[in-house]
PDB file of C-alpha atoms in Angstrom:
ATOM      1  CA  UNK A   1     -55.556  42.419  89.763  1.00 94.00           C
ATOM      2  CA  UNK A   2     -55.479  39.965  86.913  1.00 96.00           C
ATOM      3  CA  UNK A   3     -53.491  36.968  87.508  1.00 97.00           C
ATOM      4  CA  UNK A   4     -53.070  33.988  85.084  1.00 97.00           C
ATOM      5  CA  UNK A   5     -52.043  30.418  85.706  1.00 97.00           C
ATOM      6  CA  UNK A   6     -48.337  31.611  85.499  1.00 97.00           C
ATOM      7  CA  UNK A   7     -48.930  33.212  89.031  1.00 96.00           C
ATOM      8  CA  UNK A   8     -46.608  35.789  89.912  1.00 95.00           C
ATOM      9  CA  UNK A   9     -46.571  38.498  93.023  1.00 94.00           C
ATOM     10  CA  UNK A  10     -48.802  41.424  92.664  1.00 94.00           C
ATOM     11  CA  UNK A  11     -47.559  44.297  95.291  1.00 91.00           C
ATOM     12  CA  UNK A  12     -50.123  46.964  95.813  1.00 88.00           C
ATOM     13  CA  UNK A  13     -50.752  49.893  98.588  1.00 86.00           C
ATOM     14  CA  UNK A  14     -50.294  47.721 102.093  1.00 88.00           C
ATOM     15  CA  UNK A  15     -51.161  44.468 100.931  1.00 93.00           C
ATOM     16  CA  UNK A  16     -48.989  41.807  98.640  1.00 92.00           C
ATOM     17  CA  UNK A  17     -50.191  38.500  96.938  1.00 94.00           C
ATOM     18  CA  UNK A  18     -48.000  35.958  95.705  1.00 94.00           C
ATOM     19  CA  UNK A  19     -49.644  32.981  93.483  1.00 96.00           C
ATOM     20  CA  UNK A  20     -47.567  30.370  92.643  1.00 96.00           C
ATOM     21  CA  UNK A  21     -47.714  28.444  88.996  1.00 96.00           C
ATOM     22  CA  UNK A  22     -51.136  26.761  88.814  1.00 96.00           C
ATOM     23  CA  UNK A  23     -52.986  28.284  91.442  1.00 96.00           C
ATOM     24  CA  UNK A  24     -55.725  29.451  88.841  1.00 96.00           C
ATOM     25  CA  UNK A  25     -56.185  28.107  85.771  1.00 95.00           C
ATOM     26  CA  UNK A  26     -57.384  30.827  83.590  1.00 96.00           C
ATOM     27  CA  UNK A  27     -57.371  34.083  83.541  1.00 97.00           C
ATOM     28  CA  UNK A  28     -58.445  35.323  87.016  1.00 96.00           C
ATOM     29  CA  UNK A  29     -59.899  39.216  88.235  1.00 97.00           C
ATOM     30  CA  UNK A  30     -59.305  39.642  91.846  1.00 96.00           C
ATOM     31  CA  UNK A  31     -60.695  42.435  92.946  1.00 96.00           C
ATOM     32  CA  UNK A  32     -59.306  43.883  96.720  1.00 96.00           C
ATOM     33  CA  UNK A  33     -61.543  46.849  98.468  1.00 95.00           C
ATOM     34  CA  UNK A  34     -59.239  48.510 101.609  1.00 96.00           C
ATOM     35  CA  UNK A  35     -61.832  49.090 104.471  1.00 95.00           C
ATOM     36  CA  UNK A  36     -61.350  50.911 107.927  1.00 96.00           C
ATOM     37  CA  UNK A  37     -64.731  49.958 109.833  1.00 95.00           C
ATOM     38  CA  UNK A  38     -67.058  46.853 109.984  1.00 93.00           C
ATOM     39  CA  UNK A  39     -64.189  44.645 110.708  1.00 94.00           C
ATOM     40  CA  UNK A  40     -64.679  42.601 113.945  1.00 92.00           C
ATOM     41  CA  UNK A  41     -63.327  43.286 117.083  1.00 92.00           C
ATOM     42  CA  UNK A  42     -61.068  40.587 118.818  1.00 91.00           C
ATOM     43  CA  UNK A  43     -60.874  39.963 122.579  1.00 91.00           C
ATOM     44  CA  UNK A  44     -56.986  41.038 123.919  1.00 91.00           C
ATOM     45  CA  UNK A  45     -56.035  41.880 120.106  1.00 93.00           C
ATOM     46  CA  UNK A  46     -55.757  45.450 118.630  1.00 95.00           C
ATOM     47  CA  UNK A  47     -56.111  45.948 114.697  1.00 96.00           C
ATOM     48  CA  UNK A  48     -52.438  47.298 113.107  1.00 95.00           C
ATOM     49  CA  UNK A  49     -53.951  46.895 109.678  1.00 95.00           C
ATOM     50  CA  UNK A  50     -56.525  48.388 107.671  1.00 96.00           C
ATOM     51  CA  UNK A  51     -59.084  45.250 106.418  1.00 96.00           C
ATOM     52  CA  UNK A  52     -58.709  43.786 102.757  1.00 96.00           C
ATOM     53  CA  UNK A  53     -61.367  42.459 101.603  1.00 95.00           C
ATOM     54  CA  UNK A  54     -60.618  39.873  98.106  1.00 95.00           C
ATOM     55  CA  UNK A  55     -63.219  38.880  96.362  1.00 95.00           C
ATOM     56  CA  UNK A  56     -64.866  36.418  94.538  1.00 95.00           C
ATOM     57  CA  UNK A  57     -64.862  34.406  97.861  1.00 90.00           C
ATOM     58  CA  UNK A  58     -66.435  31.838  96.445  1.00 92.00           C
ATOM     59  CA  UNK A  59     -62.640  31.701  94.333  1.00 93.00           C
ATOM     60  CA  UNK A  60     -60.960  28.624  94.983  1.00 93.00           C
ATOM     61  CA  UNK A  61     -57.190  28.038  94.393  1.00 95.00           C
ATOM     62  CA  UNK A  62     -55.327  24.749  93.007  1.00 95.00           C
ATOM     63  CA  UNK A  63     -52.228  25.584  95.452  1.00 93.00           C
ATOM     64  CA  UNK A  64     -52.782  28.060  98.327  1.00 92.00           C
ATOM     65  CA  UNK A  65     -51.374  31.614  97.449  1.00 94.00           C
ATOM     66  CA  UNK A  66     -49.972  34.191 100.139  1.00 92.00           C
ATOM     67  CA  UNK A  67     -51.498  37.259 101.085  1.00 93.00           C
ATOM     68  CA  UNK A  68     -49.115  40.044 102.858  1.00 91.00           C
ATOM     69  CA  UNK A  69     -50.565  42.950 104.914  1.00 92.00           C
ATOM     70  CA  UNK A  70     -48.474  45.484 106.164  1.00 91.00           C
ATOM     71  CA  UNK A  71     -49.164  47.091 109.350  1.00 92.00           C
ATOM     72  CA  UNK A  72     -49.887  51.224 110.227  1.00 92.00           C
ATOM     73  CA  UNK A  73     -47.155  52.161 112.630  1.00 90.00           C
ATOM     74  CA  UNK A  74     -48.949  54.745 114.747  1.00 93.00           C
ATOM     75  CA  UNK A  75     -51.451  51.258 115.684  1.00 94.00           C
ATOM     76  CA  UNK A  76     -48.763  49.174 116.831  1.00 90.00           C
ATOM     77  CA  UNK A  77     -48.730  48.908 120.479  1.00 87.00           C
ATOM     78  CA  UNK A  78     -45.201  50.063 122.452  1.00 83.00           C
ATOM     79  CA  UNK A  79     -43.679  47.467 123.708  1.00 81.00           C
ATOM     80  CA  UNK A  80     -45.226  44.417 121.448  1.00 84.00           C
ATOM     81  CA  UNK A  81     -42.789  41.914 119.315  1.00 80.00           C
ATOM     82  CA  UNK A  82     -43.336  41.858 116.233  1.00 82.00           C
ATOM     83  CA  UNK A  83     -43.041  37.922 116.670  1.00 81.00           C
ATOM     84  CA  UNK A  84     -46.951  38.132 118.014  1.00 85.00           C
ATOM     85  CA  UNK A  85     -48.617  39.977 115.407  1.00 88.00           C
ATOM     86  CA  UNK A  86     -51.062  37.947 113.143  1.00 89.00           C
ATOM     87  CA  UNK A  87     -53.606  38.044 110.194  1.00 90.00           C
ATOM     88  CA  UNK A  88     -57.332  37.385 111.209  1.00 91.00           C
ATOM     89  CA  UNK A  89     -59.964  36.369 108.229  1.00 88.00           C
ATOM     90  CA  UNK A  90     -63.836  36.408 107.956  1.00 83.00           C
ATOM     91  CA  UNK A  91     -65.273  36.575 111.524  1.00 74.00           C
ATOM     92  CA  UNK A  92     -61.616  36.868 113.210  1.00 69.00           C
ATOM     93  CA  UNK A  93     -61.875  33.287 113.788  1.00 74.00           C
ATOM     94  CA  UNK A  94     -59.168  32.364 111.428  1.00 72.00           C
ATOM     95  CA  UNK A  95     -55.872  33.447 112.818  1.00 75.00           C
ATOM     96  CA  UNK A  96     -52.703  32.787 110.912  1.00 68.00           C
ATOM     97  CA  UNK A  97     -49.324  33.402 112.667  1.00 57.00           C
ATOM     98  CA  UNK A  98     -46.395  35.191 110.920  1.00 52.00           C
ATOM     99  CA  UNK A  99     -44.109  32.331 110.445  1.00 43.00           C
ATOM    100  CA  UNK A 100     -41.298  35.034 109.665  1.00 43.00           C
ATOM    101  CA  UNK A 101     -42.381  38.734 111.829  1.00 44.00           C
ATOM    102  CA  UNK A 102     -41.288  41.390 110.465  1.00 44.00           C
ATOM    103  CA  UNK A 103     -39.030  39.999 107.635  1.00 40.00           C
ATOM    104  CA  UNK A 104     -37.700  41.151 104.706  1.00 39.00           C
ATOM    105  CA  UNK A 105     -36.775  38.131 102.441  1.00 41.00           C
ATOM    106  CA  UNK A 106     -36.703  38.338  98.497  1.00 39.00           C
ATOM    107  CA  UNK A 107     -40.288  37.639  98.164  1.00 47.00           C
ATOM    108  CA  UNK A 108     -41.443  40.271 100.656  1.00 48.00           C
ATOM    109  CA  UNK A 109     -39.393  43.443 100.542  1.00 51.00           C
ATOM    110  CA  UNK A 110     -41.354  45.078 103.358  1.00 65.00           C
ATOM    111  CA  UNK A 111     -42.237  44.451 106.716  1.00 80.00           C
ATOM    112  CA  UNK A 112     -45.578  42.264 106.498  1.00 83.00           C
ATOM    113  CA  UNK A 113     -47.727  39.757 107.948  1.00 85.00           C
ATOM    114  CA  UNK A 114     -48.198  36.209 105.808  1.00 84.00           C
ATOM    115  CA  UNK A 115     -50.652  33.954 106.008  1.00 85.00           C
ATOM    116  CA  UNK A 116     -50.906  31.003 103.410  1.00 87.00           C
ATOM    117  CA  UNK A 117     -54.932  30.638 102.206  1.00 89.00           C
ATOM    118  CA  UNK A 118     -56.862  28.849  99.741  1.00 90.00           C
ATOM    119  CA  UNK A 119     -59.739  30.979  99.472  1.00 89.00           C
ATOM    120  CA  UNK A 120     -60.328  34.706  99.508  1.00 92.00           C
ATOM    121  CA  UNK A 121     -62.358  37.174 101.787  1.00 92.00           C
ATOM    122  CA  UNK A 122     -61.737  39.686 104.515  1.00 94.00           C
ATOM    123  CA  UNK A 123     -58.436  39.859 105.877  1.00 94.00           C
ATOM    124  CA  UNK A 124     -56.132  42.460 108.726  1.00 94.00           C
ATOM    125  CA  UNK A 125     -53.512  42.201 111.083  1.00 93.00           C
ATOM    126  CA  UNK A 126     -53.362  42.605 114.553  1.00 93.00           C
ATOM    127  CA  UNK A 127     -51.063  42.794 117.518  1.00 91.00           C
ATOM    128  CA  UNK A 128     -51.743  41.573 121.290  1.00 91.00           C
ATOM    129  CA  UNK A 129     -53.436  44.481 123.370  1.00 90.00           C
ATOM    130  CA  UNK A 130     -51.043  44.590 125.783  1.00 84.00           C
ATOM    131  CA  UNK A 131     -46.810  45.168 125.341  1.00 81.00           C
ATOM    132  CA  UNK A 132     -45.131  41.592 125.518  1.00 79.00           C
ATOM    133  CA  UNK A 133     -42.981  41.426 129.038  1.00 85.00           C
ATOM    134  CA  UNK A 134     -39.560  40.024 128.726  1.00 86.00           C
ATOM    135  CA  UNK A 135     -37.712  40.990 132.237  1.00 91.00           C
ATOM    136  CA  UNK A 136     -37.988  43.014 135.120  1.00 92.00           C
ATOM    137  CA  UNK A 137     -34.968  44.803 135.688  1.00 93.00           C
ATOM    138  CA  UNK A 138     -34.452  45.523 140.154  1.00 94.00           C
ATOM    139  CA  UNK A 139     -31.791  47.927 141.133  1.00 93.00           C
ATOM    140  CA  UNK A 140     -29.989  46.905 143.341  1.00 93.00           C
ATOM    141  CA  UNK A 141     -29.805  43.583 142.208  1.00 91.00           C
ATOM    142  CA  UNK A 142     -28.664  42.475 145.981  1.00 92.00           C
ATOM    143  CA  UNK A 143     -29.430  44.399 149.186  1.00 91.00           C
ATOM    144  CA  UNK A 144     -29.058  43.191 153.251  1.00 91.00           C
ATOM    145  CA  UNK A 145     -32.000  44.261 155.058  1.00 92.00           C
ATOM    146  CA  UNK A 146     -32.844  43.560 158.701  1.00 93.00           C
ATOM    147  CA  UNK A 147     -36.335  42.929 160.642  1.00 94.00           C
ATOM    148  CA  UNK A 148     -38.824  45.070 160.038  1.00 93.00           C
ATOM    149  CA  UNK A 149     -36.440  48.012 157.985  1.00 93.00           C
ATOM    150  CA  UNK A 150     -37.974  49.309 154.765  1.00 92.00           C
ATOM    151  CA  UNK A 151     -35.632  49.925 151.472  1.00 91.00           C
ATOM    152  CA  UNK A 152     -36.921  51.168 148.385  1.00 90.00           C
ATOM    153  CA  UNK A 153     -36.024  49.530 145.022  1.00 92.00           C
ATOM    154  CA  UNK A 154     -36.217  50.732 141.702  1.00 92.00           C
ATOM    155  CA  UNK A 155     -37.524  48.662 139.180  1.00 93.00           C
ATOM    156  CA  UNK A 156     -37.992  48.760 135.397  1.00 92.00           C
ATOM    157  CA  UNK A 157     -40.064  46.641 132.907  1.00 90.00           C
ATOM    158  CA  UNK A 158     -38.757  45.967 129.643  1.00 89.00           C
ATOM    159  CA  UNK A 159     -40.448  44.668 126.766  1.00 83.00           C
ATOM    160  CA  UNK A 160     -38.659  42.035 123.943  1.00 79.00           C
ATOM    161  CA  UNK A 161     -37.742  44.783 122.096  1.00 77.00           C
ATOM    162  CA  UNK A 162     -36.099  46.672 124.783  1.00 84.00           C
ATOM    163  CA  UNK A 163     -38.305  49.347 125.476  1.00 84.00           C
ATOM    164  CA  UNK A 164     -39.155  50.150 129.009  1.00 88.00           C
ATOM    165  CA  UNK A 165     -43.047  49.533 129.393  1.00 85.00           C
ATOM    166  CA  UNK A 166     -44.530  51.792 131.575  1.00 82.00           C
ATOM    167  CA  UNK A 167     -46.505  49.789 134.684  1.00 79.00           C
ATOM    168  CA  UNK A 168     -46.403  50.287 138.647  1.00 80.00           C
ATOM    169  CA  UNK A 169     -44.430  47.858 140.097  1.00 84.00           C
ATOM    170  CA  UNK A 170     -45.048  47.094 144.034  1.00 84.00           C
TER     171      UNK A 170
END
């Protein structure tokens, strides 16, 4: 992409940038190559996204720009709020939380992960490894049972979004 010191939001095939006016000062090339492997592995998180890397990374901005990935839905984990996905960069060691999951406002018409940088490099999403727990639902709610008799319960876990997360409950 070419961006000038305008700015302006460039929207491309599962990732977004926005510059604002005076991020760059001249004329700028970014160039963005999508990758699929050779992007690190983090403990408890699961990759939703495939890895952009921008480049020069040696690029500095005047006001930090936004980048936006989208995520692949057959990744995302059942069960998982959006609310917990975020965007890694570099080694994974630079996490940057979604301050708005999943939103669609007027400068991001899909659903995306944001994180606000002032540099370039490699960048993805990801999503805890395990579904998000937000009740356990026991049925019946109230039971009388005396010394020593056995009653079975049934019991359902249900994530934030509603689903019912398949575990063994004891």
């Amino acid at each position: 992409i070419v961006v000038g010191p305008e700015g302006g939001l460039f929207i491309r095939n599962g990732y977004a940038m926005d510059f604002p006016r005076g991020a760059v000062t001249t004329e700028t090339h970014i160039f963005i190559t999508r990758l699929d492997t050779g992007i690190p592995e983090i403990p408890d998180r699961k990759r939703i996204s495939f890895g952009y890397r921008f480049s020069p990374t040696n690029l500095k901005f005047a006001t930090p720009v936004k980048i936006y990935l989208t995520w692949e839905k057959d990744r995302l984990v059942k069960g998982v709020d959006p609310g917990t996905y975020d965007m890694r960069r570099q080694s994974g060691n630079d996490s940057f939380l979604n301050p708005l999951p999943g939103s669609r406002t007027n400068t991001t018409p899909f659903e995306a992960v944001e994180a606000p940088t002032d540099r370039l490099g490699l960048f993805w999403a990801t999503s805890p490894l395990l579904p998000n727990i937000d009740k356990l639902e026991v049925t019946p709610t109230e039971e009388t049972i005396r010394v020593g008799e056995m009653k079975a319960f049934t019991a359902r876990v249900v994530s934030p979004t509603g689903e019912t997360i398949e575990a063994p409950v004891t």
